[in-house]
Short mmCIF file of C-alpha atoms in Angstrom, two decimals:
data_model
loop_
_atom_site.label_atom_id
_atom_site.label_comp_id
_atom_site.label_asym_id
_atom_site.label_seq_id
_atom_site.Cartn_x
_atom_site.Cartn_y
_atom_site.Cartn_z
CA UNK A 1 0.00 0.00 0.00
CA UNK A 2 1.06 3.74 -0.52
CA UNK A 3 0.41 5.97 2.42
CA UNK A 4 0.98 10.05 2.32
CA UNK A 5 1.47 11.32 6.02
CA UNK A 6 -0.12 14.48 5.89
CA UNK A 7 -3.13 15.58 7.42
CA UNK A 8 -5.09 13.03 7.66
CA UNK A 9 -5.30 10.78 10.48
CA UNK A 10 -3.70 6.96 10.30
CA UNK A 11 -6.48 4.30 10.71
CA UNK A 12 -5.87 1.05 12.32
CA UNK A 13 -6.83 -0.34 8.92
CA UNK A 14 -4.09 1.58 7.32
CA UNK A 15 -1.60 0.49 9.77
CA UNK A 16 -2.74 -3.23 9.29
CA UNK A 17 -1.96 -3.22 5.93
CA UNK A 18 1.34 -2.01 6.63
CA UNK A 19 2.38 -4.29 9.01
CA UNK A 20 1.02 -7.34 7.12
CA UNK A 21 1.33 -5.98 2.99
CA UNK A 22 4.07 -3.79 3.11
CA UNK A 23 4.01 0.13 2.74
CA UNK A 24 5.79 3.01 0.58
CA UNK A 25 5.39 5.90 2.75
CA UNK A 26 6.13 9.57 2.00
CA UNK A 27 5.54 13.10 3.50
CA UNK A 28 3.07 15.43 2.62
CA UNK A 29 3.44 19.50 1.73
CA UNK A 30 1.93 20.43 5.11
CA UNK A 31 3.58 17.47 6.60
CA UNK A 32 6.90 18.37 5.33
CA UNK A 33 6.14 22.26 6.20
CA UNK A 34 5.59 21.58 10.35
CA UNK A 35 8.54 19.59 10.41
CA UNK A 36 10.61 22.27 9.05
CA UNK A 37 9.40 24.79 11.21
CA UNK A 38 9.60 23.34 13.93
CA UNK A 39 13.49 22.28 12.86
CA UNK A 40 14.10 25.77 12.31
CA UNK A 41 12.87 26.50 15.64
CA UNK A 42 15.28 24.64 17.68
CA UNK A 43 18.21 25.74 15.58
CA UNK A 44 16.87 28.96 17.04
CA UNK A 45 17.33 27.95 20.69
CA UNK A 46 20.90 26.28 20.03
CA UNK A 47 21.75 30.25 18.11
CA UNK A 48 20.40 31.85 21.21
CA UNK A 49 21.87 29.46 23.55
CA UNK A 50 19.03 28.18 25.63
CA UNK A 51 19.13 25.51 27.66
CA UNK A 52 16.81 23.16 26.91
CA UNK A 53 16.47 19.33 28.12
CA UNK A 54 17.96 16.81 25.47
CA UNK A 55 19.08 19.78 23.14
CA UNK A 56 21.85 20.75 25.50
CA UNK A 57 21.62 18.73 28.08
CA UNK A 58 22.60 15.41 29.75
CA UNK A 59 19.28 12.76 29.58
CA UNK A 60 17.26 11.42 32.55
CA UNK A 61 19.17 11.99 36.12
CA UNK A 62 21.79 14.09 34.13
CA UNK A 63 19.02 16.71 32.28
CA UNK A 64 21.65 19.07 34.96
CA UNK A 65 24.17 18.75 33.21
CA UNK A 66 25.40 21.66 30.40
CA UNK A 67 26.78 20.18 26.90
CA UNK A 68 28.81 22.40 25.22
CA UNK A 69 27.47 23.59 21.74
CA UNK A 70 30.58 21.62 20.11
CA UNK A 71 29.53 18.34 21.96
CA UNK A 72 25.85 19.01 20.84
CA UNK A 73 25.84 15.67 17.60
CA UNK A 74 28.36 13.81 19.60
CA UNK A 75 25.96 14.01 22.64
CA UNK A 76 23.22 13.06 20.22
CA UNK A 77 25.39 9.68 19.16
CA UNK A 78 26.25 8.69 22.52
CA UNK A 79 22.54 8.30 23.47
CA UNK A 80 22.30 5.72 20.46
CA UNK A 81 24.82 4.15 21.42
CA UNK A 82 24.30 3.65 25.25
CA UNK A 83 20.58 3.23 24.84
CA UNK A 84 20.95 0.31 22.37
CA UNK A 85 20.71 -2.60 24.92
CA UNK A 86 17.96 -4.59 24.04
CA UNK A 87 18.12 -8.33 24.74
CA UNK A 88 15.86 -11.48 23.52
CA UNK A 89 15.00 -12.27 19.84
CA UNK A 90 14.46 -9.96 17.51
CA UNK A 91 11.40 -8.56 16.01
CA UNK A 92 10.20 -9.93 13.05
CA UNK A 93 10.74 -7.75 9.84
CA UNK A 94 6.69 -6.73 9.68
CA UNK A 95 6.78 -5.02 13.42
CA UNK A 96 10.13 -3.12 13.01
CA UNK A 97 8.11 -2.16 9.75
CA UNK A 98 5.42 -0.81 12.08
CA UNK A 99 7.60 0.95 14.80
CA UNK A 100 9.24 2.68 11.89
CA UNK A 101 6.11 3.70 10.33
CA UNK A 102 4.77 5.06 13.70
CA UNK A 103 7.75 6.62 14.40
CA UNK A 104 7.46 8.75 10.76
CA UNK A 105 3.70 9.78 12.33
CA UNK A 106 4.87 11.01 15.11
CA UNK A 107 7.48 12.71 13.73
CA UNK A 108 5.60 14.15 10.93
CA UNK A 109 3.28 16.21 13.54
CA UNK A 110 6.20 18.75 13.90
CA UNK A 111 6.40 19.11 17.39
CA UNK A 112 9.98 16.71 17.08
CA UNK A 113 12.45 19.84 16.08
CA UNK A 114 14.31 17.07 13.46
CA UNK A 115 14.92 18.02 10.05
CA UNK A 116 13.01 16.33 7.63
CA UNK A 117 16.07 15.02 6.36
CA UNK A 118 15.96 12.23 8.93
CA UNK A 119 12.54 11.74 8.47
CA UNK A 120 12.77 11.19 4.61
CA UNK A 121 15.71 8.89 5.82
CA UNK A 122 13.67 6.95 8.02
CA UNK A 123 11.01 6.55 5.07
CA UNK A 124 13.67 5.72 2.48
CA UNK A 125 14.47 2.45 5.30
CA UNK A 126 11.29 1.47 5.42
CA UNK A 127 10.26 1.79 1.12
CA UNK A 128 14.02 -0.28 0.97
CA UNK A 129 12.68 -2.62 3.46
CA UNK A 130 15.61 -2.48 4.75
CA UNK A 131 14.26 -3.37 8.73
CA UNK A 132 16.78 -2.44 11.85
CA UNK A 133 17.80 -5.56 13.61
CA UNK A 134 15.59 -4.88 16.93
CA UNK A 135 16.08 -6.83 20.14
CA UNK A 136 12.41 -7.96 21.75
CA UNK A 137 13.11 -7.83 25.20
CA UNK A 138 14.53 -4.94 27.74
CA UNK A 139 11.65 -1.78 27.33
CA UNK A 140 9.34 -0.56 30.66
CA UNK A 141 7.51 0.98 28.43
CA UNK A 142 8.03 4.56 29.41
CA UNK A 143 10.30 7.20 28.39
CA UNK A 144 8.99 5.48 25.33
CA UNK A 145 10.69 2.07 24.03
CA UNK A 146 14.40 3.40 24.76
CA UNK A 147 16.41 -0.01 23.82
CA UNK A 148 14.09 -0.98 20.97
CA UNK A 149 14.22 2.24 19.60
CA UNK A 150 18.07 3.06 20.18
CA UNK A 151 18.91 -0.50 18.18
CA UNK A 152 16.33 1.42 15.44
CA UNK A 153 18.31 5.03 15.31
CA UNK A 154 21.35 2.77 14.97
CA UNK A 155 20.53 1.83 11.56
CA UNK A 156 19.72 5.56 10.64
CA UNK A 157 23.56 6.58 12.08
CA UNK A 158 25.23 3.62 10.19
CA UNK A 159 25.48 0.84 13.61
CA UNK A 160 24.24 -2.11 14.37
CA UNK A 161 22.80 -4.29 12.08
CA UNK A 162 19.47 -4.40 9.46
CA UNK A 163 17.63 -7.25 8.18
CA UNK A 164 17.66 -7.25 4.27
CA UNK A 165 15.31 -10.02 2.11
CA UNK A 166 16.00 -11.89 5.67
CA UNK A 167 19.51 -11.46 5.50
CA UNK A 168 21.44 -9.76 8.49
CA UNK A 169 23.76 -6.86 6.98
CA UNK A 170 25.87 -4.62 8.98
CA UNK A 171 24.01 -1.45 8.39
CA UNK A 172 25.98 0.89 6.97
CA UNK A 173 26.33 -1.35 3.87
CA UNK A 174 23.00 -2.21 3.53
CA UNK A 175 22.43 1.83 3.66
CA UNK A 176 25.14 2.35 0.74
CA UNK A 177 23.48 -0.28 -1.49
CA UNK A 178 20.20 1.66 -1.12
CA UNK A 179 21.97 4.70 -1.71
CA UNK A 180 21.14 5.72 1.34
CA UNK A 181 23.36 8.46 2.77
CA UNK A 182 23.46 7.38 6.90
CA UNK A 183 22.52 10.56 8.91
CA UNK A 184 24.63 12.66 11.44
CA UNK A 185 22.37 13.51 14.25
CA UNK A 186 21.51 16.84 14.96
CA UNK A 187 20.78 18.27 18.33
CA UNK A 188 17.65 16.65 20.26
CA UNK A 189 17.19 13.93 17.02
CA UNK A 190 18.14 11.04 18.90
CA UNK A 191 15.84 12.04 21.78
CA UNK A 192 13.09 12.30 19.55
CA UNK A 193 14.20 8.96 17.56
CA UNK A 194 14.66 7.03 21.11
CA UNK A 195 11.02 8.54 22.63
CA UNK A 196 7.97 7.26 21.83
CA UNK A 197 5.68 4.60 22.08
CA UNK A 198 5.85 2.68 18.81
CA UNK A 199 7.10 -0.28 19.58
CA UNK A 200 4.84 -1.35 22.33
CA UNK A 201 1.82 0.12 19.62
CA UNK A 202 3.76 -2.02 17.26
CA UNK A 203 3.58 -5.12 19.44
CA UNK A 204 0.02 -4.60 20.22
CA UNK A 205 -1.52 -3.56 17.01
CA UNK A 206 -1.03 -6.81 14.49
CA UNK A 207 -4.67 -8.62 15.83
CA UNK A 208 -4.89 -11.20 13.55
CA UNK A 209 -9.02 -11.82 12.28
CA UNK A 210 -11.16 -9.67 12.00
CA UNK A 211 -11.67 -6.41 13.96
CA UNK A 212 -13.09 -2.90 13.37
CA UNK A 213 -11.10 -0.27 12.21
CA UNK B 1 -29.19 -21.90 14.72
CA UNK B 2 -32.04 -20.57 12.46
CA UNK B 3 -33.16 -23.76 10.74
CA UNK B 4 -31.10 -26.41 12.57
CA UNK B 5 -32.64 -30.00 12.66
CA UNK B 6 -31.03 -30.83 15.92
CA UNK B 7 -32.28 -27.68 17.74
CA UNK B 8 -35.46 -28.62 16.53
CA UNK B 9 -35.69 -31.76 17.75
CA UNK B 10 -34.86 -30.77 21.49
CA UNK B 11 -37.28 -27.98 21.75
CA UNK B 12 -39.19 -30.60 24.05
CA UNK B 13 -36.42 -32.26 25.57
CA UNK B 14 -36.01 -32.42 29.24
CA UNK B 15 -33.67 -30.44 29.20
CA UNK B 16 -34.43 -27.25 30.18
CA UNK B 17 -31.45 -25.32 30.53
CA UNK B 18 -27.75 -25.55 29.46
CA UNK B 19 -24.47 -24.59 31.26
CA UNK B 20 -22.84 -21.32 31.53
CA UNK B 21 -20.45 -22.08 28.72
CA UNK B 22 -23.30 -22.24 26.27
CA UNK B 23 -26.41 -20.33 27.78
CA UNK B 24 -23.80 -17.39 28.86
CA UNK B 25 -21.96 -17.11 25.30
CA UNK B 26 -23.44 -13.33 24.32
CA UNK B 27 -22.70 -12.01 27.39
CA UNK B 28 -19.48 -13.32 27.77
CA UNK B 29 -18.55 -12.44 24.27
CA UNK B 30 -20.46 -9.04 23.76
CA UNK B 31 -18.34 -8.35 26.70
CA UNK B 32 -15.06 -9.15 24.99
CA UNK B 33 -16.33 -7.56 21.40
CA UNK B 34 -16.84 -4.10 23.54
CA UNK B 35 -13.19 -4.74 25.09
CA UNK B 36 -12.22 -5.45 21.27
CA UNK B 37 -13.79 -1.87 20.82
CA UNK B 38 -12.38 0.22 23.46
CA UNK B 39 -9.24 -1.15 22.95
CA UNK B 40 -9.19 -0.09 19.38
CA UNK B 41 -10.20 3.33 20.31
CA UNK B 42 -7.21 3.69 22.67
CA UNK B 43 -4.61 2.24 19.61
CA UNK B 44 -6.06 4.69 17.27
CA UNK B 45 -5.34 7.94 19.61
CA UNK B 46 -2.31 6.74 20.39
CA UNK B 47 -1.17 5.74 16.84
CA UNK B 48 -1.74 9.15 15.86
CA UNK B 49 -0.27 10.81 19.31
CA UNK B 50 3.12 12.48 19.39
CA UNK B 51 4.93 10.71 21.99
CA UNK B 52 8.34 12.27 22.36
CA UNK B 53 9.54 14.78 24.60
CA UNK B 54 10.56 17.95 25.42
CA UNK B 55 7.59 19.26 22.68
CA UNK B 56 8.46 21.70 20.48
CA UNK B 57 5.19 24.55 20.27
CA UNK B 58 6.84 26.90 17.17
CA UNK B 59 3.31 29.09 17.48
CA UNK B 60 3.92 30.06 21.00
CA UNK B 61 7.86 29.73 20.69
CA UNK B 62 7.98 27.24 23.47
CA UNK B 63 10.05 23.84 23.99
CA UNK B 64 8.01 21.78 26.79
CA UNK B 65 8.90 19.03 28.80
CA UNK B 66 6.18 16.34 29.38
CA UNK B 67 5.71 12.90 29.39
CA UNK B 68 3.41 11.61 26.40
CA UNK B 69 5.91 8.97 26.28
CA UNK B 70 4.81 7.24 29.02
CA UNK B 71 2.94 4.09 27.43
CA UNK B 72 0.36 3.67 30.26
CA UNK B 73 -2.51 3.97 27.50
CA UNK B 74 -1.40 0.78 25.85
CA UNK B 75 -0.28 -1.29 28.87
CA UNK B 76 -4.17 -0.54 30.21
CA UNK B 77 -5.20 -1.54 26.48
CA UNK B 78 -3.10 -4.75 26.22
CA UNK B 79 -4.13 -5.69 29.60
CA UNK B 80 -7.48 -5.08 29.09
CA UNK B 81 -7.68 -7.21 25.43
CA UNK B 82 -5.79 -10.33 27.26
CA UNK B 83 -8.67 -10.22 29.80
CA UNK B 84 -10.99 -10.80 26.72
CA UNK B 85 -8.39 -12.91 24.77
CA UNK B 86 -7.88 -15.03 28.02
CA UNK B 87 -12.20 -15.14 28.65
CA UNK B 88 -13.23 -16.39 24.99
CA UNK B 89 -10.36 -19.59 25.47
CA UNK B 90 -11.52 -20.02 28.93
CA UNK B 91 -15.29 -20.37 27.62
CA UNK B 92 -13.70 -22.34 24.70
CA UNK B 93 -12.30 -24.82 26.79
CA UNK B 94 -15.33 -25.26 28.93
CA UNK B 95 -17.51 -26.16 25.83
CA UNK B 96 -14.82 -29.10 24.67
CA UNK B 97 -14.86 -30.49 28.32
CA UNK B 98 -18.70 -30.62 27.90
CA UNK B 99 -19.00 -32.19 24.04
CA UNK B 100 -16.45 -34.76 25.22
CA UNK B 101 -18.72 -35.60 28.36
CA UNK B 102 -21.43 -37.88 27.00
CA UNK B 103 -22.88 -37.15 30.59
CA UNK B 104 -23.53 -33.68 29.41
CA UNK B 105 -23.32 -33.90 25.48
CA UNK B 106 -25.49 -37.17 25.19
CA UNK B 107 -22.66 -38.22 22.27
CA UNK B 108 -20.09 -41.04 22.30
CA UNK B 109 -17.57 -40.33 25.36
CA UNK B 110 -14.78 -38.54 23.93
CA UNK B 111 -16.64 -37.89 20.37
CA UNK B 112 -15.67 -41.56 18.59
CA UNK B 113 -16.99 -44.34 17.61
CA UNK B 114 -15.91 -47.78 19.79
CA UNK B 115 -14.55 -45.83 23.10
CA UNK B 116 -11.98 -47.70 24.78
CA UNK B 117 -10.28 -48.73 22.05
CA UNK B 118 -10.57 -44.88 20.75
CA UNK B 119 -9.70 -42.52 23.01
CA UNK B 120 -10.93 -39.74 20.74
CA UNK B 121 -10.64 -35.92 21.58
CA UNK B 122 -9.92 -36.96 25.47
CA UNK B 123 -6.23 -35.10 25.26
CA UNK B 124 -7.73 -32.71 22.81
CA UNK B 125 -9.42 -31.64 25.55
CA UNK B 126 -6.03 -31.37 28.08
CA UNK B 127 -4.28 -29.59 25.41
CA UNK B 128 -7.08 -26.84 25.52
CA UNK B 129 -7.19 -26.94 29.35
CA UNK B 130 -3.74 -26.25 29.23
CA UNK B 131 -3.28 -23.48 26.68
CA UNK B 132 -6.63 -21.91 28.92
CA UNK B 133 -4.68 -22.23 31.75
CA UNK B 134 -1.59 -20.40 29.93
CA UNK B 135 -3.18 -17.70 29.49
CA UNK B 136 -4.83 -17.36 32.85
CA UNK B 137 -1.21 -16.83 33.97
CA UNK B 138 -0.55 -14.46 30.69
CA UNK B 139 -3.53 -12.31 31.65
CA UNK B 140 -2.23 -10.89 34.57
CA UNK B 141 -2.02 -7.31 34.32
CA UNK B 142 1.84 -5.96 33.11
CA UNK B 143 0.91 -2.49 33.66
CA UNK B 144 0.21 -2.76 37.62
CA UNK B 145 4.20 -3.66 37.70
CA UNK B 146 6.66 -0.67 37.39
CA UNK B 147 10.07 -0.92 38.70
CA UNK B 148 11.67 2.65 39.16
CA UNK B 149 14.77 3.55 36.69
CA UNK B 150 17.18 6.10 35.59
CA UNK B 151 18.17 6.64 39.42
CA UNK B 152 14.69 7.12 40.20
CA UNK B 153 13.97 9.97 37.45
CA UNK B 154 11.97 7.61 35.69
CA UNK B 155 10.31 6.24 39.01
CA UNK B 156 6.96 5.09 37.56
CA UNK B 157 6.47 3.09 33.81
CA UNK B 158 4.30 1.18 32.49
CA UNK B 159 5.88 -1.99 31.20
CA UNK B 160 3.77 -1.58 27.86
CA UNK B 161 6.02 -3.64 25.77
CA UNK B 162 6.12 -6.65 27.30
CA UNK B 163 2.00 -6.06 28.39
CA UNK B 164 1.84 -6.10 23.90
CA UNK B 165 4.15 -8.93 23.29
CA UNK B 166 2.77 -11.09 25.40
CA UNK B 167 -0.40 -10.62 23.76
CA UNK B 168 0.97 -13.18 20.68
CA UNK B 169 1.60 -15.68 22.50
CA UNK B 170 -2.31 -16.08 24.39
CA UNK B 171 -3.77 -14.92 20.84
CA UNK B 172 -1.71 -18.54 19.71
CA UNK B 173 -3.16 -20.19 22.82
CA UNK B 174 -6.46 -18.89 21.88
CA UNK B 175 -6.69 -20.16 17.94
CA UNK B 176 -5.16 -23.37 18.78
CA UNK B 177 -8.17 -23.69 21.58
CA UNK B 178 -11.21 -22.41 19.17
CA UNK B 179 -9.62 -24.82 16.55
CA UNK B 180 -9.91 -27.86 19.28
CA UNK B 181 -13.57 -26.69 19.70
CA UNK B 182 -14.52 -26.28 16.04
CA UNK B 183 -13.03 -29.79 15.26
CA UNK B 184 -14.85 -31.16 18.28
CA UNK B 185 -18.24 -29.56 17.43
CA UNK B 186 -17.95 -30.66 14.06
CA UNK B 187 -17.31 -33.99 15.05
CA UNK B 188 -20.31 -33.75 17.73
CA UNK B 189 -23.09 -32.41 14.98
CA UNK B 190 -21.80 -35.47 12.95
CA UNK B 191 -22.79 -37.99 15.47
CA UNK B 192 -26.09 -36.62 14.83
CA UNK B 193 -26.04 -37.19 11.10
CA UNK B 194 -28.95 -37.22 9.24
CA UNK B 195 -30.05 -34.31 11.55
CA UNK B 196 -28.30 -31.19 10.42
CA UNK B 197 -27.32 -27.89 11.93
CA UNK B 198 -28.45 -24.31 10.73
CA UNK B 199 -27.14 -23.23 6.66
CA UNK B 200 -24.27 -20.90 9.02
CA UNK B 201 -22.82 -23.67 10.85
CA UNK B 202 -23.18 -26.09 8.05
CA UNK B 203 -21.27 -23.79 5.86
CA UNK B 204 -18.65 -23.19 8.50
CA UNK B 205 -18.20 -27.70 8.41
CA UNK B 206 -18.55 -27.66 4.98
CA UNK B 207 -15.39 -25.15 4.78
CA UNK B 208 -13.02 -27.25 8.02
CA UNK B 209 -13.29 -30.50 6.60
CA UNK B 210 -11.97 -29.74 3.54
CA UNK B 211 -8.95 -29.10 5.93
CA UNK B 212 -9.85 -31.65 8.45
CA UNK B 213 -11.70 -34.94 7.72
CA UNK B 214 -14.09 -36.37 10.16
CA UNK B 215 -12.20 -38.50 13.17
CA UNK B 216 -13.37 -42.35 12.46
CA UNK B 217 -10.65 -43.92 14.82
CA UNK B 218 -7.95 -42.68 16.62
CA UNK B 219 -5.41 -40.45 14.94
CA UNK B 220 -3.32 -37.40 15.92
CA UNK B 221 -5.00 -34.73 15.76
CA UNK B 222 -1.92 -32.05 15.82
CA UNK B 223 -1.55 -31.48 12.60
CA UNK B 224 -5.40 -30.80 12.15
CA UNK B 225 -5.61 -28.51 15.15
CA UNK B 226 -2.41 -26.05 13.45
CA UNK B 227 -3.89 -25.85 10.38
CA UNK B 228 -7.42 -25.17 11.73
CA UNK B 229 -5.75 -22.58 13.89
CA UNK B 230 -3.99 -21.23 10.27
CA UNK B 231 -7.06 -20.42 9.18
CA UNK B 232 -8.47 -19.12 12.50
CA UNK B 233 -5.62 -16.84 12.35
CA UNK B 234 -6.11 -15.71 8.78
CA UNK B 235 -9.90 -14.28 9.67
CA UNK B 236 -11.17 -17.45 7.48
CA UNK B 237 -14.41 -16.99 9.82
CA UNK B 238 -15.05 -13.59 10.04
CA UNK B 239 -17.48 -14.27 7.01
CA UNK B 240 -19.72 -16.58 9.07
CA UNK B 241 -19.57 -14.32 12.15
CA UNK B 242 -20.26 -10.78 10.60
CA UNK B 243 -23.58 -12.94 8.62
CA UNK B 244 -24.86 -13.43 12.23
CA UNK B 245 -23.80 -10.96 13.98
CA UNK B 246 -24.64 -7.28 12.69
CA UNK B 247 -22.24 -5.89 15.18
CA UNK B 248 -19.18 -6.99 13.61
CA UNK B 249 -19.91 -5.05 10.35
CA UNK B 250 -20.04 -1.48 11.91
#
C-alpha cells in the first residue's frame, strides 16, 4: 500500500496493511512544512543558547548537566549508542516495519524539532525494506521504548545491524546499497528517535481476524 | 441456529437449561467484542499521538517538557484485550470439556466411535485446558508492575512492551483452543447425522473438513488442530460471524 502522512489521520486499517502488505510511505506539503518549522525553531534555541532538556543537556538523572554547543551531535550519538541494549530475539521484519512507520507519524506532527532530512531517511528504510535488527526484550515501556528504539536510530547513524530479504547486513552497507546516505544527528534527534511509544503500539496492534477499524 | 434440525428436535427435551459455557456465550462475548472496541479506540489515539519529549510549540515559541511517552494507555489496552483474549479460550475450553462428556453432550464419550479402544478428543481436551490455563497466567495485568529507573527519574512506567508482546503468545493459545472446539463440534453435529445444523454452521463444516476430515478412529489430531488454527488466524471466519452478527460489520 502507498500511504501520504499528511493531514489526515492513520487508521488502524491503514496500519494493518502495513504491518502485514508492506508500505511506501512519504511526507506530505503540510507534513513536510511543520517539520521544518519546527526544525528551524530549535536551531533557534541552540543560536540563542538556551538551555533546553535533550538539546543541551545530559538525559534522565543528568538533564543538569550543560553540553557544550561543540559536543551538541556527539551528545546526540552517545545516546544511540548507550541506549541500544535490548536483549531477547528480535522482532520480526513486519513489526520493526510498524515501529518505523509510527515513528514517521509522530514525527511528521512537527512538534519533534528534526529536520526532515531524517525523516525522509527513516522513510527511504522502510520503502528499501531495509528493517533495523531490533532486540524484543529490555523496554518498561516509558520514556517510550528506549532499547528498541536506540537498536532502530542505529541503523539511521550507520550501527548495528538491518535485516535485508531476511539477511542480516551490517548497516551501513546495507544503507550504501540503497543509496542511502546514513545521517549525522543533529541536536535533540536522537531524543526524539529514542522517545515514543511505537514499539509497544507495534507489538500490540497486528490482531490477527477480523476487527473494526 | 435458524433452521437447525437438531435444535429442533430438542425444543421438548427435558432439558431445560444448558451450562454457563453455552447459555452465557453473548454475554461473555459481547463483553469481549466491547473490550475489542475500546481497545481499538485507545490504539487509534495513540497511533496518531506524538509521543516524544521535550515538545516543540513553534506558534507560541515554546520547547516543553512532558511525558506523552509514558505508554500507560497501551499497557491498560493490552491488559485489558488479554482479559478478553484469556475469557473467549476459557469459555472455549469449557464447551470441549462438555461435548467430550457424553454425561452432558449425550454423544459417544470422547466424540468416537468404539470408546476404549478410541480414546478420541480426550487429550484434545487437556491440550485446551492447558493453553486456557496459559493464558490465565498471561492475563495478569503488566501495567500494575513498574520498577523505578534512571536513578529514580523515571520512578513510575508502564511496562507496555512486554504487556503487547505477550499478547501473541495467548492470541496462539487462543486459535489453537477455538480450533480444538470447532473440530470437536464438528465432530459432535456429525454424530447426529442425518439431523443437520443451521445453513451458518453447516457452511462453517462444509469449509473445516476440507482441511480436516471427520475422526473415524484414533489419529493425531496435531496437525489438524495447526492448520485449523492457520485459518483461525487468517480471519477465514469472520465471514460466518459478521452474517450473524450485525455488530461486527459497523
Amino acid at each position: 500500500m502507498k500511504l501520504t502522512i499528511d493531514n489526515q489521520l492513520v487508521t488502524l486499517a491503514d496500519l494493518r496493511a502495513a504491518w502485514h502488505d508492506g508500505v511506501t510511505v512519504s511526507l506530505g506539503d503540510d507534513a513536510r512544512a511543520r517539520i521544518a518549522e519546527a526544525n528551524e525553531f530549535i536551531d533557534d534555541v541552540v543560536a540563542h543558547g538556551d538551555t533546553v532538556y535533550g538539546v543541551n543537556t545530559g538525559f534522565g538523572q543528568m538533564a543538569q548537566v550543560r553540553i557544550s554547543d561543540k559536543e551538541l551531535a556527539h551528545l546526540q550519538e552517545n545516546l544511540v549508542r548507550s541506549h541500544a541494549v535490548g536483549v531477547g530475539e528480535d522482532l520480526d521484519d513486519e513489526i520493526v516495519r510498524l515501529i518505523m512507520l509510527m515513528k514517521v507519524v509522530a514525527l511528521a506532527a512537527g512538534f519533534s524539532g528534526v529536520r526532515l532530512k531524517l525523516v525522509e531517511t527513516l522513510c527511504a528504510l522502510i520503502n528499501n525494506e531495509i528493517y533495523p535488527r531490533i532486540p524484543s526484550r529490555g523496554s518498561v515501556g516509558a520514556s517510550g521504548d528506549l532499547a528498541p528504539l536506540a537498536h532502530m536510530a542505529g541503523a539511521l547513524i550507520g550501527i548495528g545491524e538491518v535485516r535485508v530479504k531476511g539477511d542480516l547486513v551490517p548497516a551501513p552497507i546495507a544503507l550504501k546499497a540503497a543509496g542511502i546516505e546514513p545521517i549525522t544527528l543533529a541536536p535533540k534527534e536522537g531524543l526524539a528517535l529514542l522517545n515514543g511509544t511505537c514499539v509497544a503500539m507495534a507489538g500490540r496492534l497486528p490482531s490477527r481476524g477480523c476487527c473494526a477499524n | 441456529m435458524l433452521g437447525s434440525d437438531i435444535r429442533q428436535s430438542h425444543l421438548e427435551c427435558d432439558r431445560v437449561q444448558d451450562p454457563y459455557s453455552i447459555r452465557c456465550q453473548p454475554q461473555v462475548v459481547g463483553a469481549c467484542l466491547d473490550v475489542l472496541s475500546h481497545v481499538c479506540w485507545v490504539l487509534r489515539t495513540e497511533a496518531n499521538a506524538v509521543t516524544d519529549n521535550p515538545l516543540v510549540f513553534v506558534e507560541s515559541g515554546a520547547v516543553l517538557s512532558g511525558g506523552n511517552f509514558h505508554a500507560e494507555p497501551v499497557a491498560m489496552a493490552a491488559d485489558y484485550l488479554a482479559l478478553a483474549i484469556a475469557e473467549i479460550g476459557a469459555l472455549s475450553e469449557r464447551r470441549i470439556a462438555l461435548l467430550i462428556d457424553p454425561h452432558l453432550s449425550g454423544l459417544p464419550p470422547f466424540l468416537v466411535a468404539e470408546g476404549g479402544l478410541n480414546s478420541g478428543f480426550m487429550m484434545a481436551q487437556v491440550t485446551a485446558a492447558a493453553l486456557a490455563s496459559e493464558n490465565k497466567s498471561h492475563a495478569h495485568p503488566a501495567s500494575v508492575d513498574s520498577i523505578p529507573t534512571s536513578a529514580n527519574q523515571e520512578d513510575h512506567v508502564s511496562m507496555a512492551t512486554f504487556a503487547a508482546r505477550r499478547l501473541h503468545t495467548m492470541l496462539d493459545n487462543v486459535a489453537d483452543i477455538v480450533a480444538i472446539e470447532l473440530l470437536a463440534a464438528a465432530q459432535g453435529i456429525d454424530f447426529h447425522h442425518p439431523q443437520k445444523s443451521s445453513a451458518a454452521i453447516e457452511n462453517v463444516i462444509t469449509a473445516l473438513r476440507k482441511i480436516s476430515p471427520r475422526y473415524v478412529e484414533d489419529r493425531s489430531l496435531s496437525s489438524d488442530i495447526r492448520r485449523v488454527a492457520a485459518t483461525i488466524d487468517d480471519g477465514n471466519y469472520c465471514q460466518y460471524a459478521e452474517s450473524i452478527l450485525p455488530s461486527l460489520r459497523t
